[in-house]
């Protein structure tokens, strides 16, 4: 098996990981990534197979679980009750409760809100060059997830800070400072939501928090810690990836001079899927093997970790002709950007809706939108997103 030596903090790799993915994939479905000391799936078929294989999962195997360091306690508390970190039967129960509250009706009802929000944000665009990531790509998902959950929009700056601090824990370049910030933000976030839930209990509304509170009160189904952790997961996951899907997509579209035809009602779905395939915001997730498994020429032992490189899977030439070409007219095929299997993204329909509306509104209102500086990705692998996106209308 090929060994890949590639630092995940090498700036060249972070700016453009795709040539390395190609080189790795040329050796097969799996490579051994020496820097992470684990195997990594790099082809579409291997990433999809591992995501769907129930012999692998996200929860740390029981015999490997260790109490974390005391200074991380608030962050670990949230993680330990998160559905993203659980496997059945806990995952089944938590996911069912979230899905009961996160209905397609509730998502569809957001359409006019997202539409109005997009237009209001565009109304306020300055004439001079400005950062579209901050003023648009970030605002649409943050305000939308606040409205869906029923959290005051004025809380957006705090939510953004807490969320950034918490998700920074997944970066390859994590330090003690990262950990302290994550713990402090997890504590503030938990305290805020605990008291907010209390307030909302006596003042129910038609929102997701109210529906989750009903699930908590409905017998033993959702504990208080699970309720808070679920809200935090939804608030964080509900914007971090969508912001950068929009940002990465707009970078590509503006650099390649994609025309307004790609944002019409009959073409927008294919454009959004191509944006998600071409340059996804999340590149790597991991799984633990729960038993001995022979797959793609490798024998996994229980407890082995394996990396699933979603960004590599999406550029697999076995599935997409000319995978490095951005082509919004491609037929839609399943890509790996939202994962697959048990943990398939709960928010995929919402993210797609936001992207469709926000992109269509932007190109309708700003047909001459153009880059005013070369965009650069933030120096973090895994969260693949821009530092800023300077444009002029
Ligand atoms: C374009 C935007 C998004 C992308 C690319 C994305 C990507 C993903 C991926 C890859 C996973 C699976 C991780 C794994 O298998 O280990 C996931 C899970 C999840 N996502 Fe998203 N996501 C996006 C938007 C959202 C939104 C808007 C929400 C919520 C409103 C959300 C909520 C979740 C939740 C709750 C999970 C955990 C599901 C589970 O463990 O069963 N995501 N997402």
Coordinates of C-alpha atoms and ligand atoms in Angstrom, one line a residue:
X1 CA 0.0 0.0 0.0
X2 CA 1.2 3.5 -0.9
X3 CA 2.4 5.7 2.0
X4 CA 1.4 9.3 1.7
X5 CA 3.7 11.9 3.3
X6 CA 1.8 15.2 3.4
X7 CA 1.6 17.6 6.2
X8 CA -2.0 18.8 6.7
X9 CA -0.6 22.2 7.7
X10 CA 1.5 22.7 4.5
X11 CA 0.1 25.9 3.0
X12 CA 0.5 24.7 -0.6
X13 CA -1.6 21.6 0.2
X14 CA -4.2 23.6 2.2
X15 CA -4.6 26.1 -0.7
X16 CA -5.0 23.3 -3.3
X17 CA -5.2 19.7 -2.0
X18 CA -6.5 18.3 -5.2
X19 CA -3.2 17.4 -7.0
X20 CA -2.2 15.4 -3.9
X21 CA -5.5 13.6 -3.9
X22 CA -5.0 12.6 -7.5
X23 CA -1.5 11.4 -6.8
X24 CA -2.8 9.3 -3.9
X25 CA -5.8 7.9 -5.8
X26 CA -3.5 6.8 -8.7
X27 CA -2.2 4.2 -6.2
X28 CA -5.6 2.7 -5.3
X29 CA -8.7 3.2 -3.1
X30 CA -6.7 3.5 0.1
X31 CA -3.4 5.0 1.1
X32 CA -1.6 5.1 4.4
X33 CA -1.4 8.7 5.4
X34 CA 1.8 8.8 7.5
X35 CA 1.2 12.3 9.0
X36 CA -2.1 11.2 10.5
X37 CA -0.9 7.6 11.2
X38 CA -4.0 6.1 9.6
X39 CA -5.3 4.8 6.3
X40 CA -7.3 7.2 4.1
X41 CA -9.9 6.4 1.5
X42 CA -9.4 8.5 -1.6
X43 CA -11.7 7.1 -4.3
X44 CA -15.4 7.7 -4.5
X45 CA -16.2 4.0 -4.2
X46 CA -14.1 3.6 -1.1
X47 CA -15.4 6.7 0.7
X48 CA -19.0 5.8 0.0
X49 CA -18.5 2.1 1.0
X50 CA -16.8 3.1 4.3
X51 CA -19.5 5.7 5.1
X52 CA -22.2 3.1 4.6
X53 CA -20.5 0.2 6.3
X54 CA -22.0 -0.3 9.8
X55 CA -18.8 -2.1 10.9
X56 CA -17.3 1.4 11.1
X57 CA -18.6 4.2 13.2
X58 CA -17.8 7.6 14.8
X59 CA -18.1 6.6 18.4
X60 CA -14.8 5.7 20.1
X61 CA -14.8 1.9 20.9
X62 CA -15.6 1.3 24.6
X63 CA -12.2 -0.1 25.5
X64 CA -10.5 3.0 24.0
X65 CA -12.6 5.6 25.8
X66 CA -10.6 7.7 28.2
X67 CA -11.7 10.6 30.3
X68 CA -10.5 13.8 28.6
X69 CA -8.4 16.5 30.3
X70 CA -10.1 18.6 33.0
X71 CA -9.5 21.8 31.2
X72 CA -11.6 20.6 28.2
X73 CA -14.6 19.4 30.3
X74 CA -17.3 21.8 28.9
X75 CA -16.4 21.0 25.3
X76 CA -16.2 17.3 26.0
X77 CA -19.6 17.4 27.7
X78 CA -21.2 18.8 24.5
X79 CA -19.4 16.3 22.3
X80 CA -20.4 13.3 24.5
X81 CA -24.1 14.2 24.0
X82 CA -23.8 15.0 20.3
X83 CA -25.7 12.8 17.8
X84 CA -22.8 13.2 15.4
X85 CA -20.5 11.4 17.9
X86 CA -23.0 8.6 18.7
X87 CA -23.8 5.2 17.1
X88 CA -26.9 3.1 17.5
X89 CA -28.9 2.8 19.7
X90 CA -28.2 6.3 21.0
X91 CA -27.8 7.7 17.5
X92 CA -31.1 6.2 16.4
X93 CA -33.0 7.8 19.3
X94 CA -31.4 11.2 19.0
X95 CA -31.6 11.4 15.2
X96 CA -35.3 10.4 15.2
X97 CA -36.0 13.2 17.7
X98 CA -34.1 15.8 15.6
X99 CA -35.8 14.6 12.4
X100 CA -39.2 14.9 14.1
X101 CA -38.5 18.5 14.8
X102 CA -36.6 19.2 11.6
X103 CA -39.4 18.5 9.2
X104 CA -39.4 19.2 5.5
X105 CA -42.4 21.4 6.1
X106 CA -40.4 23.5 8.6
X107 CA -37.5 23.8 6.0
X108 CA -39.8 24.7 3.1
X109 CA -41.5 27.3 5.3
X110 CA -38.2 29.1 5.4
X111 CA -38.1 29.8 1.7
X112 CA -39.7 33.3 1.8
X113 CA -37.6 34.2 4.8
X114 CA -34.3 33.3 3.1
X115 CA -35.4 35.1 -0.1
X116 CA -36.2 38.3 1.8
X117 CA -33.1 38.1 3.9
X118 CA -30.9 37.6 0.7
X119 CA -32.5 40.7 -0.9
X120 CA -32.1 42.8 2.2
X121 CA -28.5 41.9 2.5
X122 CA -27.9 42.8 -1.2
X123 CA -29.7 46.1 -0.7
X124 CA -27.1 47.1 1.8
X125 CA -24.0 46.2 -0.4
X126 CA -21.6 49.1 -0.7
X127 CA -20.4 50.5 -4.0
X128 CA -16.7 50.1 -3.1
X129 CA -15.0 46.7 -2.9
X130 CA -16.2 44.6 0.1
X131 CA -16.0 41.1 1.7
X132 CA -18.8 39.0 0.3
X133 CA -18.0 36.2 2.7
X134 CA -18.7 38.3 5.8
X135 CA -21.6 40.4 4.4
X136 CA -23.5 37.7 2.6
X137 CA -22.2 34.1 2.7
X138 CA -22.0 34.2 6.5
X139 CA -25.2 36.1 7.2
X140 CA -27.6 34.0 5.2
X141 CA -26.9 30.7 7.0
X142 CA -26.5 32.2 10.5
X143 CA -29.7 34.2 10.4
X144 CA -31.6 31.3 8.9
X145 CA -30.5 28.8 11.5
X146 CA -31.3 31.3 14.3
X147 CA -34.8 31.7 12.9
X148 CA -35.3 27.9 12.5
X149 CA -34.2 27.2 16.0
X150 CA -35.9 30.2 17.5
X151 CA -32.8 31.9 18.8
X152 CA -32.7 35.7 18.7
X153 CA -30.8 36.9 15.6
X154 CA -29.0 39.6 17.7
X155 CA -27.1 36.6 19.2
X156 CA -25.4 35.9 15.8
X157 CA -22.0 37.5 16.8
X158 CA -21.8 35.4 20.0
X159 CA -23.0 32.3 18.2
X160 CA -20.3 32.8 15.5
X161 CA -17.6 33.2 18.1
X162 CA -18.7 30.2 20.2
X163 CA -19.0 28.1 17.1
X164 CA -15.6 29.1 15.6
X165 CA -13.9 28.4 18.9
X166 CA -15.5 25.0 19.2
X167 CA -15.0 23.7 15.7
X168 CA -11.3 24.9 15.7
X169 CA -10.8 21.7 17.8
X170 CA -10.9 19.6 14.6
X171 CA -8.0 21.5 13.0
X172 CA -4.7 19.8 12.5
X173 CA -2.9 22.8 14.1
X174 CA -4.7 22.5 17.5
X175 CA -2.8 24.1 20.5
X176 CA -3.5 24.5 24.2
X177 CA -4.9 28.0 23.4
X178 CA -7.3 26.4 20.9
X179 CA -8.5 24.0 23.7
X180 CA -8.9 26.8 26.3
X181 CA -11.0 28.9 23.8
X182 CA -13.1 25.9 22.9
X183 CA -13.8 25.0 26.5
X184 CA -14.7 28.6 27.4
X185 CA -17.0 29.0 24.4
X186 CA -18.6 25.6 25.1
X187 CA -19.4 26.7 28.6
X188 CA -20.8 30.1 27.6
X189 CA -22.9 28.4 24.8
X190 CA -24.2 25.8 27.2
X191 CA -25.1 28.4 29.9
X192 CA -26.8 30.6 27.3
X193 CA -28.9 27.7 25.9
X194 CA -29.8 26.2 29.3
X195 CA -31.3 29.5 30.5
X196 CA -32.9 30.2 27.1
X197 CA -34.6 26.8 27.1
X198 CA -36.0 27.6 30.6
X199 CA -37.4 30.9 29.3
X200 CA -38.9 29.2 26.2
X201 CA -40.5 26.4 28.2
X202 CA -43.0 28.9 29.7
X203 CA -43.3 30.8 26.4
X204 CA -43.6 28.1 23.6
X205 CA -43.4 29.2 19.9
X206 CA -43.5 27.5 16.6
X207 CA -39.8 26.8 16.4
X208 CA -37.3 23.9 16.7
X209 CA -36.3 24.6 20.2
X210 CA -39.9 24.4 21.4
X211 CA -40.3 21.1 19.5
X212 CA -37.1 19.7 21.1
X213 CA -38.3 20.8 24.5
X214 CA -41.5 18.9 23.9
X215 CA -39.3 15.8 23.2
X216 CA -37.5 16.4 26.4
X217 CA -40.7 16.6 28.4
X218 CA -42.1 13.6 26.6
X219 CA -40.7 10.9 29.1
X220 CA -37.1 9.9 29.0
X221 CA -36.5 10.6 25.3
X222 CA -34.2 13.6 25.4
X223 CA -32.2 14.5 28.5
X224 CA -31.4 18.2 29.3
X225 CA -27.7 17.7 28.3
X226 CA -28.8 16.1 25.0
X227 CA -31.2 18.9 24.3
X228 CA -28.5 21.5 24.8
X229 CA -25.9 19.5 22.8
X230 CA -28.4 19.0 19.9
X231 CA -29.1 22.8 19.8
X232 CA -25.4 23.5 19.8
X233 CA -24.7 21.0 17.0
X234 CA -27.5 22.3 14.9
X235 CA -26.4 25.9 15.4
X236 CA -22.8 25.2 14.6
X237 CA -23.3 22.6 11.8
X238 CA -26.1 24.8 10.6
X239 CA -23.8 27.6 9.3
X240 CA -20.1 26.7 9.3
X241 CA -20.3 24.4 6.2
X242 CA -22.9 26.4 4.3
X243 CA -20.9 29.7 4.7
X244 CA -17.9 28.1 3.0
X245 CA -19.9 26.1 0.4
X246 CA -21.2 29.5 -0.7
X247 CA -17.8 31.2 -0.5
X248 CA -15.9 28.4 -2.3
X249 CA -18.6 28.2 -4.9
X250 CA -18.6 31.9 -5.6
X251 CA -14.9 32.0 -5.9
X252 CA -15.0 29.3 -8.6
X253 CA -18.0 30.8 -10.4
X254 CA -16.4 34.3 -10.4
X255 CA -13.0 33.1 -11.4
X256 CA -14.4 31.0 -14.3
X257 CA -16.9 33.7 -15.5
X258 CA -19.9 31.4 -15.2
X259 CA -22.9 33.1 -16.8
X260 CA -26.3 34.1 -15.3
X261 CA -27.9 31.1 -17.2
X262 CA -26.5 28.8 -14.5
X263 CA -28.7 30.5 -11.8
X264 CA -32.1 30.2 -13.4
X265 CA -34.9 28.1 -11.9
X266 CA -34.3 25.2 -14.3
X267 CA -30.5 25.2 -14.0
X268 CA -29.8 26.2 -10.4
X269 CA -30.1 22.7 -8.9
X270 CA -27.3 21.3 -11.1
X271 CA -25.2 24.4 -10.4
X272 CA -25.5 24.0 -6.6
X273 CA -24.6 20.2 -6.9
X274 CA -21.6 21.0 -9.0
X275 CA -20.5 23.7 -6.5
X276 CA -20.8 21.1 -3.7
X277 CA -18.9 18.5 -5.7
X278 CA -16.2 20.7 -7.0
X279 CA -14.9 22.4 -3.8
X280 CA -16.6 21.1 -0.7
X281 CA -16.1 22.9 2.7
X282 CA -15.4 19.7 4.7
X283 CA -12.6 17.5 3.4
X284 CA -12.0 14.8 6.0
X285 CA -14.0 12.8 8.5
X286 CA -12.8 9.7 10.4
X287 CA -14.3 6.4 11.5
X288 CA -13.3 3.6 13.9
X289 CA -13.4 0.0 12.8
X290 CA -15.5 -2.1 15.3
X291 CA -14.3 -5.5 14.2
X292 CA -11.7 -7.1 11.9
X293 CA -12.6 -6.1 8.3
X294 CA -10.8 -6.8 5.0
X295 CA -11.5 -4.0 2.5
X296 CA -9.7 -2.6 -0.5
X297 CA -6.6 -4.7 0.1
X298 CA -6.2 -3.8 3.8
X299 CA -7.1 -5.6 7.0
X300 CA -8.6 -3.2 9.6
X301 CA -8.4 -4.3 13.2
X302 CA -10.9 -3.2 15.9
X303 CA -10.0 0.3 17.0
X304 CA -8.2 1.3 13.8
X305 CA -9.1 4.8 12.6
X306 CA -9.6 5.5 8.9
X307 CA -9.9 8.9 7.2
X308 CA -12.5 9.5 4.6
X309 CA -11.4 12.2 2.1
X310 CA -14.6 13.7 0.8
X311 CA -12.8 16.2 -1.4
X312 CA -10.8 13.5 -3.0
X313 CA -13.9 11.3 -3.6
X314 CA -15.6 14.2 -5.5
X315 CA -12.8 14.4 -8.0
X316 CA -12.6 10.7 -8.8
X317 CA -12.3 10.4 -12.7
X318 CA -14.0 6.9 -12.5
X319 CA -17.2 8.8 -11.7
X320 CA -16.8 12.3 -13.2
X321 CA -15.4 12.9 -16.6
X322 CA -12.8 15.7 -16.4
X323 CA -13.3 16.0 -12.6
X324 CA -11.2 19.1 -12.3
X325 CA -13.4 21.0 -14.7
X326 CA -16.2 23.0 -13.1
X327 CA -19.2 22.2 -15.3
X328 CA -22.6 23.3 -14.0
X329 CA -24.4 21.5 -16.8
X330 CA -23.2 18.1 -15.7
X331 CA -25.9 15.5 -14.9
X332 CA -26.4 15.3 -11.1
X333 CA -24.6 12.2 -9.6
X334 CA -24.3 11.5 -5.9
X335 CA -21.2 13.2 -4.4
X336 CA -19.8 12.8 -0.9
X337 CA -20.0 16.4 0.4
X338 CA -22.9 15.6 2.8
X339 CA -21.5 12.2 3.7
X340 CA -23.6 9.1 3.3
X341 CA -25.1 6.3 5.5
X342 CA -26.2 6.7 9.1
X343 CA -24.6 10.2 9.7
X344 CA -25.7 11.6 6.3
X345 CA -26.1 15.4 6.9
X346 CA -29.4 16.3 8.6
X347 CA -29.2 19.8 7.1
X348 CA -28.6 18.9 3.5
X349 CA -32.1 20.0 2.3
X350 CA -31.7 23.3 4.2
X351 CA -28.2 23.9 2.9
X352 CA -29.3 23.3 -0.7
X353 CA -32.3 25.6 -0.3
X354 CA -30.1 28.4 1.1
X355 CA -27.6 28.0 -1.6
X356 CA -30.2 28.0 -4.4
X357 CA -32.0 31.1 -3.1
X358 CA -28.8 33.1 -2.1
X359 CA -27.0 32.4 -5.4
X360 CA -30.0 33.1 -7.6
X361 CA -30.7 36.4 -5.8
X362 CA -27.1 37.5 -6.0
X363 CA -26.8 36.9 -9.8
X364 CA -30.2 38.4 -10.5
X365 CA -29.4 41.6 -8.6
X366 CA -25.6 41.8 -9.3
X367 CA -25.0 40.6 -12.8
X368 CA -21.6 42.4 -12.9
X369 CA -20.3 40.9 -9.7
X370 CA -16.5 40.5 -10.0
X371 CA -13.6 39.6 -7.8
X372 CA -11.6 42.6 -6.6
X373 CA -8.7 40.5 -5.1
X374 CA -7.4 37.0 -5.4
X375 CA -9.2 34.9 -2.8
X376 CA -7.1 32.8 -0.4
X377 CA -8.2 29.8 1.7
X378 CA -7.8 29.9 5.5
X379 CA -4.8 28.0 6.7
X380 CA -6.8 25.0 8.1
X381 CA -7.2 21.6 6.5
X382 CA -10.6 19.8 7.1
X383 CA -12.5 23.1 7.1
X384 CA -11.8 24.2 3.6
X385 CA -13.0 27.7 3.3
X386 CA -11.8 31.2 2.3
X387 CA -10.4 33.9 4.5
X388 CA -12.4 36.5 2.7
X389 CA -14.0 37.1 -0.7
X390 CA -13.4 40.6 -1.9
X391 CA -15.7 41.7 -4.7
X392 CA -17.3 44.6 -6.5
X393 CA -20.8 44.8 -7.8
Ligands
LIG1 C1 -23.3 22.8 2.6 C2 -23.5 22.7 3.9 C3 -23.2 21.5 4.6 C4 -22.3 20.4 4.4 C5 -21.3 20.4 3.3 C6 -22.5 19.5 5.5 C7 -21.7 18.3 5.6 C8 -22.0 17.3 6.5 C9 -21.3 16.0 6.6 C10 -20.2 15.6 5.6 C11 -21.9 15.3 7.6 C12 -21.5 13.9 8.0 C13 -20.3 13.7 8.8 C14 -19.9 12.3 9.0 O1 -20.4 11.4 8.3 O2 -18.9 12.0 9.8 C15 -22.8 16.1 8.2 C16 -23.6 15.8 9.3 C17 -24.5 16.6 10.0 N1 -24.9 17.9 9.5 FE1 -24.3 18.9 7.9 N2 -23.4 19.9 6.3 C18 -23.9 21.1 5.8 C19 -25.0 21.8 6.4 C20 -25.7 21.5 7.5 C21 -26.8 22.3 8.0 C22 -27.4 23.5 7.4 C23 -27.2 21.6 9.2 C24 -28.3 22.0 10.2 C25 -29.1 22.8 10.1 C26 -26.3 20.5 9.3 C27 -26.4 19.6 10.4 C28 -25.8 18.4 10.4 C29 -26.0 17.4 11.5 C30 -26.9 17.5 12.7 C31 -25.1 16.3 11.2 C32 -25.0 15.0 12.0 C33 -25.9 13.9 11.5 C34 -25.7 12.6 12.2 O3 -24.7 12.4 12.9 O4 -26.6 11.8 12.1 N3 -25.4 20.4 8.3 N4 -22.9 17.3 7.6

